[in-house]
Amino acid sequence: MNTALAVIVIVFFGVQGIARLTASPEEQRASAYHFGVSLSEYRKTSALMIIGGLGIAAGLVVPPLGVAAAIGLVMLMTIVAGLRLLCQDGALRVALPLAAAVLTAGTLVW
């Protein structure tokens, strides 16, 4: 696993997940509404970001865990990009989760 890139991915998903979970309830509801998901689903995906980042960190010690976490995060970011596309967000807002997916996949390169 590419350690330098893994650290970037760990920090990215950790910060994103924590920011989403600690946002005010009004901000969480607004974001969930924007994506067309329930508040519970929005919070679960935020927790998955943190868990995925921790999985990448564990993958530095136990590589199969990192591979599983990376695959899960790539799938999650692909879904997020699709939701952003369906919500007619701008091209940059669609490209950001795709870039996160590519960086996450890059952690798998030895």
Short mmCIF file of C-alpha atoms in Angstrom, two decimals, residues 57-107:
data_model
loop_
_atom_site.label_atom_id
_atom_site.label_comp_id
_atom_site.label_asym_id
_atom_site.label_seq_id
_atom_site.Cartn_x
_atom_site.Cartn_y
_atom_site.Cartn_z
CA ALA A 57 -5.07 2.99 8.24
CA ALA A 58 -5.46 -0.63 9.34
CA GLY A 59 -4.41 -1.65 5.84
CA LEU A 60 -0.97 -0.22 6.49
CA VAL A 61 -0.53 -3.08 8.96
CA VAL A 62 -2.89 -5.71 7.52
CA PRO A 63 -3.04 -5.16 3.74
CA PRO A 64 -6.27 -7.10 3.06
CA LEU A 65 -8.16 -4.70 5.36
CA GLY A 66 -6.82 -1.76 3.40
CA VAL A 67 -7.84 -3.34 0.11
CA ALA A 68 -11.38 -3.95 1.37
CA ALA A 69 -11.65 -0.42 2.76
CA ALA A 70 -10.31 1.11 -0.45
CA ILE A 71 -12.81 -0.83 -2.56
CA GLY A 72 -15.64 0.25 -0.26
CA LEU A 73 -14.59 3.91 -0.36
CA VAL A 74 -14.22 3.87 -4.15
CA MET A 75 -17.76 2.48 -4.44
CA LEU A 76 -19.06 5.06 -1.95
CA MET A 77 -17.46 7.96 -3.81
CA THR A 78 -18.79 6.66 -7.13
CA ILE A 79 -22.29 6.64 -5.64
CA VAL A 80 -21.79 10.16 -4.28
CA ALA A 81 -20.69 11.36 -7.72
CA GLY A 82 -23.81 9.78 -9.22
CA LEU A 83 -26.02 11.47 -6.64
CA ARG A 84 -24.38 14.80 -7.37
CA LEU A 85 -25.01 14.25 -11.07
CA LEU A 86 -28.67 13.42 -10.41
CA CYS A 87 -28.98 16.54 -8.23
CA GLN A 88 -27.61 18.56 -11.15
CA ASP A 89 -24.70 19.88 -9.13
CA GLY A 90 -21.95 21.55 -11.12
CA ALA A 91 -19.16 19.66 -12.86
CA LEU A 92 -16.68 20.45 -10.08
CA ARG A 93 -19.01 18.98 -7.43
CA VAL A 94 -19.32 15.82 -9.51
CA ALA A 95 -15.57 15.63 -10.18
CA LEU A 96 -14.49 15.94 -6.54
CA PRO A 97 -15.84 12.57 -5.34
CA LEU A 98 -14.48 10.97 -8.51
CA ALA A 99 -11.05 12.45 -7.74
CA ALA A 100 -11.33 11.08 -4.19
CA ALA A 101 -12.16 7.66 -5.67
CA VAL A 102 -9.11 7.78 -7.93
CA LEU A 103 -6.82 8.81 -5.06
CA THR A 104 -8.26 6.05 -2.91
CA ALA A 105 -7.68 3.50 -5.68
CA GLY A 106 -4.13 4.85 -5.90
CA THR A 107 -3.45 3.62 -2.37
#
